[in-house]
Amino acid sequence: MNQDQALLKAIIAKDPQAFESFYEAYKSKVYNTCLSYTQNEEDAEEITQDVFVEVFNSAQKFQGKSSLSTWVYRICINKSLDFLRYKKRKKRFAQIQRLWGGEKDEALDLPDFKHPGILAENQEKATILFRAIETLPENQKNAFILSFVEELPRKEVADIMKIKLKACESLLQRAKGNLRKKLEKFYEEERNS
């Protein structure tokens, strides 16, 4: 039995010390991944809590077909995407309410995002990049964030996404191409204004 399996077995047995060790080992990875998706610190904190609750509640379901970190990243991505879908539905509902004369709801657009892992002089560029990442198709966004923001190895990204390595590399190429087009268009518009 490896260390991850032993830790998970102790979590299943409701050992608080084991869960605390697990939390300490994964909290930064989970939070940073959630933050890359939500681009909002409070939302990332909320999703991070949800991820750890899910791990605690479903530890017995882990089958060991992948590494523990792959499983945790999968939960993290699913929770983040579910949260973003909920937020989009809420925004659409608010727009429909406004059309029918309902009360004006607060805007749910992404704020100017300041990622704590990015140097202050690069924050403006990072904000533009994260806004462009947000427009990518879901699979491209997942591959890009895991590969280039979280800096995971391509093989682990493929495992997390449950795709072949070649498919992962193809998604990354398309994501980079789409981002390049979006950023070139943005900077062209900036120069012309």
mmCIF file of C-alpha atoms in Angstrom:
data_model
loop_
_atom_site.group_PDB
_atom_site.id
_atom_site.type_symbol
_atom_site.label_atom_id
_atom_site.label_comp_id
_atom_site.label_asym_id
_atom_site.label_seq_id
_atom_site.Cartn_x
_atom_site.Cartn_y
_atom_site.Cartn_z
ATOM 1 C CA MET A 1 0.000 0.000 0.000
ATOM 2 C CA ASN A 2 1.497 3.339 -1.049
ATOM 3 C CA GLN A 3 1.333 6.567 0.954
ATOM 4 C CA ASP A 4 -1.693 7.959 -0.965
ATOM 5 C CA GLN A 5 -3.659 4.745 -0.451
ATOM 6 C CA ALA A 6 -2.799 4.706 3.259
ATOM 7 C CA LEU A 7 -3.857 8.335 3.617
ATOM 8 C CA LEU A 8 -7.137 7.689 1.815
ATOM 9 C CA LYS A 9 -7.808 4.596 3.939
ATOM 10 C CA ALA A 10 -7.339 6.717 7.071
ATOM 11 C CA ILE A 11 -9.680 9.403 5.671
ATOM 12 C CA ILE A 12 -12.316 6.735 5.020
ATOM 13 C CA ALA A 13 -11.903 5.692 8.653
ATOM 14 C CA LYS A 14 -12.670 9.345 9.550
ATOM 15 C CA ASP A 15 -9.207 9.978 11.005
ATOM 16 C CA PRO A 16 -9.060 13.778 11.494
ATOM 17 C CA GLN A 17 -5.251 13.792 11.469
ATOM 18 C CA ALA A 18 -5.200 12.047 8.074
ATOM 19 C CA PHE A 19 -7.661 14.512 6.606
ATOM 20 C CA GLU A 20 -5.637 17.419 7.986
ATOM 21 C CA SER A 21 -2.482 15.989 6.367
ATOM 22 C CA PHE A 22 -4.346 15.563 3.096
ATOM 23 C CA TYR A 23 -5.701 19.115 3.326
ATOM 24 C CA GLU A 24 -2.243 20.575 3.950
ATOM 25 C CA ALA A 25 -0.791 18.637 1.016
ATOM 26 C CA TYR A 26 -3.468 19.721 -1.478
ATOM 27 C CA LYS A 27 -4.948 23.041 -0.325
ATOM 28 C CA SER A 28 -2.681 25.287 -2.434
ATOM 29 C CA LYS A 29 -3.068 23.184 -5.579
ATOM 30 C CA VAL A 30 -6.842 23.055 -5.244
ATOM 31 C CA TYR A 31 -7.225 26.746 -4.415
ATOM 32 C CA ASN A 32 -4.965 27.886 -7.267
ATOM 33 C CA THR A 33 -6.801 25.704 -9.754
ATOM 34 C CA CYS A 34 -10.180 27.017 -8.589
ATOM 35 C CA LEU A 35 -8.840 30.555 -8.749
ATOM 36 C CA SER A 36 -7.685 30.029 -12.326
ATOM 37 C CA TYR A 37 -11.227 29.041 -13.277
ATOM 38 C CA THR A 38 -13.262 31.536 -11.262
ATOM 39 C CA GLN A 39 -10.874 34.484 -11.276
ATOM 40 C CA ASN A 40 -12.382 35.492 -7.961
ATOM 41 C CA GLU A 41 -10.794 34.814 -4.569
ATOM 42 C CA GLU A 42 -14.038 34.381 -2.612
ATOM 43 C CA ASP A 43 -15.475 32.005 -5.210
ATOM 44 C CA ALA A 44 -12.217 30.032 -5.280
ATOM 45 C CA GLU A 45 -12.293 29.701 -1.487
ATOM 46 C CA GLU A 46 -15.884 28.468 -1.580
ATOM 47 C CA ILE A 47 -15.148 25.906 -4.294
ATOM 48 C CA THR A 48 -11.999 24.785 -2.470
ATOM 49 C CA GLN A 49 -14.132 23.987 0.580
ATOM 50 C CA ASP A 50 -16.579 22.095 -1.651
ATOM 51 C CA VAL A 51 -13.725 20.061 -3.138
ATOM 52 C CA PHE A 52 -12.463 18.965 0.289
ATOM 53 C CA VAL A 53 -15.974 18.149 1.475
ATOM 54 C CA GLU A 54 -16.438 16.032 -1.662
ATOM 55 C CA VAL A 55 -13.122 14.246 -1.088
ATOM 56 C CA PHE A 56 -14.050 13.543 2.530
ATOM 57 C CA ASN A 57 -17.544 12.312 1.627
ATOM 58 C CA SER A 58 -16.544 10.195 -1.370
ATOM 59 C CA ALA A 59 -13.107 8.893 -0.394
ATOM 60 C CA GLN A 60 -14.461 5.343 -0.332
ATOM 61 C CA LYS A 61 -15.391 5.693 -4.040
ATOM 62 C CA PHE A 62 -11.781 6.258 -5.120
ATOM 63 C CA GLN A 63 -10.822 3.141 -7.071
ATOM 64 C CA GLY A 64 -7.112 3.762 -7.462
ATOM 65 C CA LYS A 65 -7.210 3.595 -11.290
ATOM 66 C CA SER A 66 -5.430 6.951 -11.334
ATOM 67 C CA SER A 67 -3.234 8.788 -8.870
ATOM 68 C CA LEU A 68 -4.828 10.532 -5.915
ATOM 69 C CA SER A 69 -3.784 13.939 -7.287
ATOM 70 C CA THR A 70 -5.467 13.169 -10.633
ATOM 71 C CA TRP A 71 -8.683 12.303 -8.795
ATOM 72 C CA VAL A 72 -8.504 15.484 -6.716
ATOM 73 C CA TYR A 73 -7.870 17.643 -9.801
ATOM 74 C CA ARG A 74 -10.878 16.032 -11.513
ATOM 75 C CA ILE A 75 -13.097 16.914 -8.562
ATOM 76 C CA CYS A 76 -11.641 20.416 -8.517
ATOM 77 C CA ILE A 77 -12.293 20.998 -12.221
ATOM 78 C CA ASN A 78 -15.819 19.581 -12.038
ATOM 79 C CA LYS A 79 -16.694 21.737 -9.026
ATOM 80 C CA SER A 80 -15.222 24.833 -10.717
ATOM 81 C CA LEU A 81 -17.058 24.228 -13.992
ATOM 82 C CA ASP A 82 -20.324 23.498 -12.169
ATOM 83 C CA PHE A 83 -19.931 26.759 -10.282
ATOM 84 C CA LEU A 84 -19.280 28.709 -13.505
ATOM 85 C CA ARG A 85 -22.301 27.099 -15.208
ATOM 86 C CA TYR A 86 -24.447 28.057 -12.223
ATOM 87 C CA LYS A 87 -23.140 31.609 -12.404
ATOM 88 C CA LYS A 88 -23.934 31.814 -16.143
ATOM 89 C CA ARG A 89 -27.459 30.495 -15.581
ATOM 90 C CA LYS A 90 -27.946 33.056 -12.819
ATOM 91 C CA LYS A 91 -26.729 35.811 -15.145
ATOM 92 C CA ARG A 92 -29.058 34.685 -17.958
ATOM 93 C CA PHE A 93 -31.990 34.539 -15.542
ATOM 94 C CA ALA A 94 -31.192 38.068 -14.351
ATOM 95 C CA GLN A 95 -31.122 39.278 -17.964
ATOM 96 C CA ILE A 96 -34.521 37.686 -18.638
ATOM 97 C CA GLN A 97 -35.916 39.305 -15.509
ATOM 98 C CA ARG A 98 -34.670 42.700 -16.712
ATOM 99 C CA LEU A 99 -36.326 42.123 -20.095
ATOM 100 C CA TRP A 100 -39.636 41.468 -18.372
ATOM 101 C CA GLY A 101 -39.302 44.477 -16.107
ATOM 102 C CA GLY A 102 -37.901 42.698 -13.084
ATOM 103 C CA GLU A 103 -35.520 44.315 -10.670
ATOM 104 C CA LYS A 104 -32.066 45.136 -11.854
ATOM 105 C CA ASP A 105 -29.588 42.521 -10.697
ATOM 106 C CA GLU A 106 -25.925 43.064 -10.090
ATOM 107 C CA ALA A 107 -23.619 42.222 -12.978
ATOM 108 C CA LEU A 108 -22.014 38.821 -12.756
ATOM 109 C CA ASP A 109 -19.197 39.454 -15.200
ATOM 110 C CA LEU A 110 -15.683 38.512 -14.250
ATOM 111 C CA PRO A 111 -13.953 41.200 -12.202
ATOM 112 C CA ASP A 112 -10.523 42.602 -12.893
ATOM 113 C CA PHE A 113 -8.641 39.600 -11.684
ATOM 114 C CA LYS A 114 -5.399 39.784 -9.705
ATOM 115 C CA HIS A 115 -3.830 36.327 -9.456
ATOM 116 C CA PRO A 116 -1.672 36.179 -6.316
ATOM 117 C CA GLY A 117 1.009 34.119 -8.095
ATOM 118 C CA ILE A 118 1.698 36.780 -10.730
ATOM 119 C CA LEU A 119 4.115 39.652 -10.251
ATOM 120 C CA ALA A 120 2.502 43.072 -9.858
ATOM 121 C CA GLU A 121 4.011 44.424 -13.077
ATOM 122 C CA ASN A 122 2.435 41.555 -15.030
ATOM 123 C CA GLN A 123 -1.057 41.788 -13.495
ATOM 124 C CA GLU A 124 -2.586 43.808 -16.351
ATOM 125 C CA LYS A 125 -1.368 41.321 -18.953
ATOM 126 C CA ALA A 126 -2.539 38.426 -16.774
ATOM 127 C CA THR A 127 -6.021 39.963 -16.494
ATOM 128 C CA ILE A 128 -6.240 40.179 -20.280
ATOM 129 C CA LEU A 129 -4.951 36.622 -20.667
ATOM 130 C CA PHE A 130 -7.393 35.172 -18.123
ATOM 131 C CA ARG A 131 -10.290 36.941 -19.817
ATOM 132 C CA ALA A 132 -9.206 35.394 -23.118
ATOM 133 C CA ILE A 133 -8.848 31.954 -21.488
ATOM 134 C CA GLU A 134 -12.414 32.288 -20.210
ATOM 135 C CA THR A 135 -13.681 32.459 -23.825
ATOM 136 C CA LEU A 136 -12.068 29.156 -24.862
ATOM 137 C CA PRO A 137 -14.177 26.030 -25.333
ATOM 138 C CA GLU A 138 -14.317 24.042 -22.093
ATOM 139 C CA ASN A 139 -11.883 21.251 -23.062
ATOM 140 C CA GLN A 140 -9.322 23.722 -24.409
ATOM 141 C CA LYS A 141 -9.658 25.838 -21.276
ATOM 142 C CA ASN A 142 -9.179 22.788 -19.029
ATOM 143 C CA ALA A 143 -6.088 21.637 -20.917
ATOM 144 C CA PHE A 144 -4.595 25.137 -21.007
ATOM 145 C CA ILE A 145 -5.145 25.911 -17.313
ATOM 146 C CA LEU A 146 -3.810 22.558 -16.144
ATOM 147 C CA SER A 147 -0.785 22.668 -18.472
ATOM 148 C CA PHE A 148 0.264 26.290 -18.457
ATOM 149 C CA VAL A 149 -1.207 27.805 -15.303
ATOM 150 C CA GLU A 150 -0.923 24.808 -12.966
ATOM 151 C CA GLU A 151 2.156 23.545 -14.849
ATOM 152 C CA LEU A 152 1.160 19.893 -14.677
ATOM 153 C CA PRO A 153 2.870 17.358 -16.952
ATOM 154 C CA ARG A 154 0.946 16.687 -20.180
ATOM 155 C CA LYS A 155 0.425 13.025 -19.235
ATOM 156 C CA GLU A 156 -1.231 13.999 -15.954
ATOM 157 C CA VAL A 157 -3.403 16.564 -17.756
ATOM 158 C CA ALA A 158 -4.515 13.834 -20.168
ATOM 159 C CA ASP A 159 -5.276 11.512 -17.232
ATOM 160 C CA ILE A 160 -7.257 14.198 -15.409
ATOM 161 C CA MET A 161 -9.276 14.940 -18.537
ATOM 162 C CA LYS A 162 -9.653 11.213 -19.326
ATOM 163 C CA ILE A 163 -8.241 11.638 -22.831
ATOM 164 C CA LYS A 164 -5.222 10.325 -24.703
ATOM 165 C CA LEU A 165 -1.961 12.270 -24.584
ATOM 166 C CA LYS A 166 -2.167 13.065 -28.300
ATOM 167 C CA ALA A 167 -5.687 14.486 -27.856
ATOM 168 C CA CYS A 168 -4.414 16.623 -24.979
ATOM 169 C CA GLU A 169 -1.591 18.005 -27.115
ATOM 170 C CA SER A 170 -4.059 18.742 -29.905
ATOM 171 C CA LEU A 171 -6.330 20.630 -27.481
ATOM 172 C CA LEU A 172 -3.357 22.658 -26.270
ATOM 173 C CA GLN A 173 -2.360 23.577 -29.825
ATOM 174 C CA ARG A 174 -5.915 24.714 -30.615
ATOM 175 C CA ALA A 175 -6.123 26.625 -27.316
ATOM 176 C CA LYS A 176 -2.846 28.437 -28.009
ATOM 177 C CA GLY A 177 -3.975 29.242 -31.551
ATOM 178 C CA ASN A 178 -7.325 30.583 -30.360
ATOM 179 C CA LEU A 179 -5.685 32.627 -27.615
ATOM 180 C CA ARG A 180 -3.147 34.033 -30.054
ATOM 181 C CA LYS A 181 -5.971 35.206 -32.363
ATOM 182 C CA LYS A 182 -7.973 36.724 -29.499
ATOM 183 C CA LEU A 183 -4.961 38.504 -28.017
ATOM 184 C CA GLU A 184 -3.751 39.784 -31.398
ATOM 185 C CA LYS A 185 -7.249 41.160 -32.045
ATOM 186 C CA PHE A 186 -7.360 42.765 -28.598
ATOM 187 C CA TYR A 187 -3.956 44.434 -28.956
ATOM 188 C CA GLU A 188 -4.779 45.555 -32.497
ATOM 189 C CA GLU A 189 -7.958 47.220 -31.198
ATOM 190 C CA GLU A 190 -5.939 48.821 -28.378
ATOM 191 C CA ARG A 191 -3.423 50.282 -30.848
ATOM 192 C CA ASN A 192 -6.213 51.654 -33.055
ATOM 193 C CA SER A 193 -8.138 53.330 -30.241
#
